Amino acid sequence: MMKELYDIAIIGGGCAGFGAAMYAGRFQLKVVIFADNMGGTITLTDTVENYPGFKKLTGGELAEKLIEHAKDYKIDIVEEKVTDVGKKGKLFSLKTESGTFGAKTILFATGTIWRKLGVPGEKEFANRGVHYCALCDGAMYKNKVIGVVGGSDSAAKEALLLSDYGKKVYIIYRGENIRPEPVNMTRVENNSKIEIINRSNVKEIRGNKFVNRAMLDNPYKGKKELPLDALFIEIGHIPLSELAKKLGVKLNEKGEIIIDRMSRTNIEGVYAAGDVADTEFKQAITGVAEGVTAAYSAYKHLGESGDEKPKKKAR
Amino acid sequence: MMKELYDIAIIGGGCAGFGAAMYAGRFQLKVVIFADNMGGTITLTDTVENYPGFKKLTGGELAEKLIEHAKDYKIDIVEEKVTDVGKKGKLFSLKTESGTFGAKTILFATGTIWRKLGVPGEKEFANRGVHYCALCDGAMYKNKVIGVVGGSDSAAKEALLLSDYGKKVYIIYRGENIRPEPVNMTRVENNSKIEIINRSNVKEIRGNKFVNRAMLDNPYKGKKELPLDALFIEIGHIPLSELAKKLGVKLNEKGEIIIDRMSRTNIEGVYAAGDVADTEFKQAITGVAEGVTAAYSAYKHLGESGDEKPKKKAR
């Protein structure tokens, strides 16, 4: 039995989701947001200095502000995981532990998870030397020694960015040779601060209150112990797009949901925003803007399909 | 004689411009922002309730926050109007009253101007009953009588949005019949709060401290005086894209600068963001995100063209 029929169901309680919820509320749509992880990935970031308007706050504080803003409008927040989605005619269904919800439109703001190294110390030192985003957290390590795990173009770009802050940056890569785009490879090679350690895995991260060394499986300069102040793990993200895929939503080769400038997917009434989308430059601010745009697109779609504000038609 | 060579020159001191300046500063680019109108159009809005993260503040306050945030980074602010732009080889030149500046990339964040009615009272009652944006300012007029000047689809949509707040909404249009999209026309016709006054011009806006009536040239129900609490003027915007056009930047039929999802125009090294761009849904938050994205695109472009951070190459 369906619990309730919504104009828009937003899956994901991060920046993009709550930005969208606020705007959808302003459009006076009937809104539900499924937020099993209230606040989303940003809450894992200690210092946010790049959400325009706030010079500096914690990720948790930013999330709280976006959530509180959305709560100013009439929206339903369900702190449950959506475990399944379906479509019947023009309506979508969303299943959670507590039941099945109906929706005329769906916004996937499901985000990604950082791919984890899965080594001892990674969890313990999260935000105390272990990080996943140079632009978010790099500036903390001015004149420090920084390690970057990974060999992709992203890893190289993170290392280059980190070299603006740190006095020394190690790229630690398990493979034969790191494989960034040529331009970034050249830059890495020309950068006197960056040193590449190929054919090596970080097996453990150690420290006291903060990280102070990484343990390598393949000795570097004769030592398995590499002293450093921070380790940035850049081995990719996993977009949480499984449910979208079930609805026939088109993904790119990375598994990200392909959207257009109006945050629309290939399926009518289905939108995506934030880290799960195929946007090249993913930031809190761009994710929020995509969410806001998705809310507008849903509002417009509901109007065009004659489904807007059914409560009014009854009068 | 050229005064200075910048990595990026941002034209326009509104939300999009300063959002971009902050990010460009974070990327450690050499940044200049030309802001003859510090803060931009948002400063004309009394109450901003839809910039995610800030529940409620004035447009001036939001602008101030974005400006202050950008100033945390090393950027040059030139409070002068750019009167001319040119291109020589790969470099752009920008002319102001005080001289000529050089830049490797340009971001047009020049915004639009609201098309004004140009009648007595319009300027005097600005923000005290005279408004140009229903989503920005409509919520102030709960249960009030509101007029909308204009006959376009935008005007109709503004009237529909305003009918969610006001008890009565007049659409005042000089032509024979308003001409929104059919779906919006139907909605207007079915909306018991909205009344259309065709073939009528507002010749004057009157009031005491706040607007209390509009003077029509063609009597409505026998009277040239129409009592109302607010008048929203929705007769279009004029995108400030003249200089971009001079560089060969492609505009759409409205004169807006055509950009892609990375805020790139058709000309390499030239970007646009905010109200001057061809984005359908223009909000402070989307403009800022476009600015941020433009800063990233410029940063990336400078890297690819080998021009990034020349100060470092000298070492």
CSV table of C-alpha atoms in Angstrom, one decimal, chain A residues 19 22-23 26-28 49-56 62 65-66 68-69 72-73 134-137 139 157 160-161 163-165 181 183 187 190-191 193 257-262 264 277-281 283-286 288-290 292-293 296 299-300 302-304 306 308-309 312-313 315, chain B residues 19 22-23 26-28 49-56 62 65-66 68-69 72-73 134-137 139 157 160-161 163-165 181 183 187 190-191 193 257-262 264 277-281 283-286 288-290 292-293 296 299-300 302-304 306 308-309 312-313 315:
chain,number,residue,atom,x,y,z
A,19,GLY,CA,19.2,22.8,-1.9
A,22,MET,CA,14.3,24.2,-0.3
A,23,TYR,CA,13.5,25.4,-3.8
A,26,ARG,CA,9.3,27.5,-2.4
A,27,PHE,CA,7.5,26.2,-5.6
A,28,GLN,CA,4.9,24.8,-3.2
A,49,GLU,CA,36.3,27.6,2.7
A,50,ASN,CA,34.8,27.5,-0.8
A,51,TYR,CA,31.1,27.7,-0.5
A,52,PRO,CA,30.6,31.3,-1.7
A,53,GLY,CA,29.3,33.5,1.0
A,54,PHE,CA,30.7,31.5,4.0
A,55,LYS,CA,34.4,32.3,4.4
A,56,LYS,CA,35.0,29.3,6.7
A,62,LEU,CA,27.2,24.0,6.1
A,65,LYS,CA,22.5,25.5,7.3
A,66,LEU,CA,21.2,23.9,4.1
A,68,GLU,CA,17.6,24.3,8.3
A,69,HIS,CA,16.9,26.5,5.3
A,72,ASP,CA,11.7,26.7,6.5
A,73,TYR,CA,9.4,25.3,3.8
A,134,ALA,CA,42.8,18.4,-1.9
A,135,LEU,CA,40.7,21.4,-2.7
A,136,CYS,CA,38.7,20.8,0.5
A,137,ASP,CA,41.4,20.1,2.9
A,139,ALA,CA,45.2,24.3,2.6
A,157,LYS,CA,46.0,17.0,-10.2
A,160,LEU,CA,49.8,19.4,-8.1
A,161,LEU,CA,47.3,21.4,-6.1
A,163,SER,CA,52.2,21.2,-4.0
A,164,ASP,CA,50.9,24.8,-3.8
A,165,TYR,CA,50.6,24.2,0.0
A,181,GLU,CA,47.1,13.3,-18.9
A,183,VAL,CA,50.1,17.9,-19.6
A,187,ARG,CA,53.7,19.4,-14.7
A,190,ASN,CA,58.7,19.7,-13.6
A,191,ASN,CA,57.5,20.3,-10.1
A,193,LYS,CA,58.2,19.5,-4.7
A,257,ILE,CA,24.2,10.0,-14.2
A,258,ILE,CA,24.2,11.9,-17.4
A,259,ILE,CA,22.3,15.2,-17.0
A,260,ASP,CA,21.8,18.3,-19.1
A,261,ARG,CA,22.1,22.0,-18.0
A,262,MET,CA,18.6,21.7,-16.6
A,264,ARG,CA,17.4,16.4,-16.5
A,277,ALA,CA,25.9,13.5,-11.8
A,278,ASP,CA,28.4,13.6,-14.7
A,279,THR,CA,29.5,17.2,-14.0
A,280,GLU,CA,33.2,17.5,-14.4
A,281,PHE,CA,33.8,20.0,-11.6
A,283,GLN,CA,31.8,21.2,-5.7
A,284,ALA,CA,29.3,21.9,-2.9
A,285,ILE,CA,28.2,25.1,-4.7
A,286,THR,CA,27.8,23.4,-8.1
A,288,VAL,CA,23.5,22.9,-4.8
A,289,ALA,CA,22.9,24.8,-8.0
A,290,GLU,CA,22.2,21.6,-9.9
A,292,VAL,CA,18.0,24.0,-7.4
A,293,THR,CA,17.8,23.7,-11.1
A,296,TYR,CA,12.8,24.1,-11.2
A,299,TYR,CA,8.2,22.2,-11.2
A,300,LYS,CA,8.0,23.0,-14.9
A,302,LEU,CA,4.6,19.0,-13.4
A,303,GLY,CA,3.1,22.1,-14.9
A,304,GLU,CA,3.4,20.9,-18.5
A,306,GLY,CA,-1.0,19.2,-16.0
A,308,GLU,CA,0.9,20.7,-10.9
A,309,LYS,CA,-0.6,21.6,-7.5
A,312,LYS,CA,-5.7,23.8,-6.3
A,313,LYS,CA,-7.6,22.0,-9.1
A,315,ARG,CA,-11.2,23.9,-5.5
B,19,GLY,CA,32.0,33.8,-6.9
B,22,MET,CA,37.1,33.7,-5.1
B,23,TYR,CA,37.6,30.4,-6.8
B,26,ARG,CA,42.0,29.8,-4.7
B,27,PHE,CA,43.5,28.4,-7.9
B,28,GLN,CA,46.2,31.1,-7.3
B,49,GLU,CA,15.4,34.0,0.9
B,50,ASN,CA,16.6,31.6,-1.8
B,51,TYR,CA,20.4,31.5,-1.6
B,52,PRO,CA,20.9,28.1,0.0
B,53,GLY,CA,22.5,28.4,3.4
B,54,PHE,CA,21.2,31.9,4.2
B,55,LYS,CA,17.5,31.8,5.3
B,56,LYS,CA,17.0,35.5,4.9
B,62,LEU,CA,24.6,38.7,0.3
B,65,LYS,CA,29.4,38.3,1.9
B,66,LEU,CA,30.5,37.2,-1.6
B,68,GLU,CA,34.4,39.7,1.4
B,69,HIS,CA,34.9,36.0,0.7
B,72,ASP,CA,40.2,36.6,1.3
B,73,TYR,CA,42.3,35.7,-1.7
B,134,ALA,CA,8.4,37.7,-8.3
B,135,LEU,CA,10.5,34.9,-6.9
B,136,CYS,CA,12.7,37.4,-5.2
B,137,ASP,CA,10.2,39.8,-3.7
B,139,ALA,CA,6.5,36.6,-0.7
B,157,LYS,CA,4.6,33.0,-15.0
B,160,LEU,CA,1.0,32.8,-11.5
B,161,LEU,CA,3.7,32.7,-8.9
B,163,SER,CA,-1.1,34.5,-7.2
B,164,ASP,CA,0.3,32.0,-4.6
B,165,TYR,CA,0.9,35.0,-2.3
B,181,GLU,CA,2.8,29.6,-23.7
B,183,VAL,CA,-0.1,25.9,-20.7
B,187,ARG,CA,-3.4,28.3,-15.9
B,190,ASN,CA,-8.2,29.0,-14.6
B,191,ASN,CA,-6.8,31.1,-11.8
B,193,LYS,CA,-7.2,35.4,-8.5
B,257,ILE,CA,25.9,34.6,-24.2
B,258,ILE,CA,25.7,31.0,-25.1
B,259,ILE,CA,27.7,28.8,-22.7
B,260,ASP,CA,28.1,25.1,-22.1
B,261,ARG,CA,28.1,23.2,-18.8
B,262,MET,CA,31.6,24.3,-18.2
B,264,ARG,CA,32.7,28.1,-21.9
B,277,ALA,CA,24.4,33.7,-19.9
B,278,ASP,CA,21.8,31.7,-21.8
B,279,THR,CA,20.8,29.7,-18.7
B,280,GLU,CA,17.0,29.3,-18.5
B,281,PHE,CA,16.7,29.4,-14.8
B,283,GLN,CA,19.2,32.6,-9.8
B,284,ALA,CA,21.9,34.0,-7.5
B,285,ILE,CA,22.9,30.4,-6.7
B,286,THR,CA,23.1,29.2,-10.3
B,288,VAL,CA,27.6,31.8,-8.6
B,289,ALA,CA,28.0,28.2,-9.6
B,290,GLU,CA,28.5,29.2,-13.2
B,292,VAL,CA,32.9,29.1,-10.0
B,293,THR,CA,32.8,26.7,-12.9
B,296,TYR,CA,37.9,26.2,-13.0
B,299,TYR,CA,42.4,27.5,-14.7
B,300,LYS,CA,42.3,24.3,-16.7
B,302,LEU,CA,45.7,28.1,-18.8
B,303,GLY,CA,47.2,24.8,-17.7
B,304,GLU,CA,46.6,23.2,-21.1
B,306,GLY,CA,51.1,26.0,-20.9
B,308,GLU,CA,49.6,28.5,-16.0
B,309,LYS,CA,51.3,30.2,-13.1
B,312,LYS,CA,56.6,29.5,-11.1
B,313,LYS,CA,58.3,28.8,-14.4
B,315,ARG,CA,62.2,29.9,-10.8
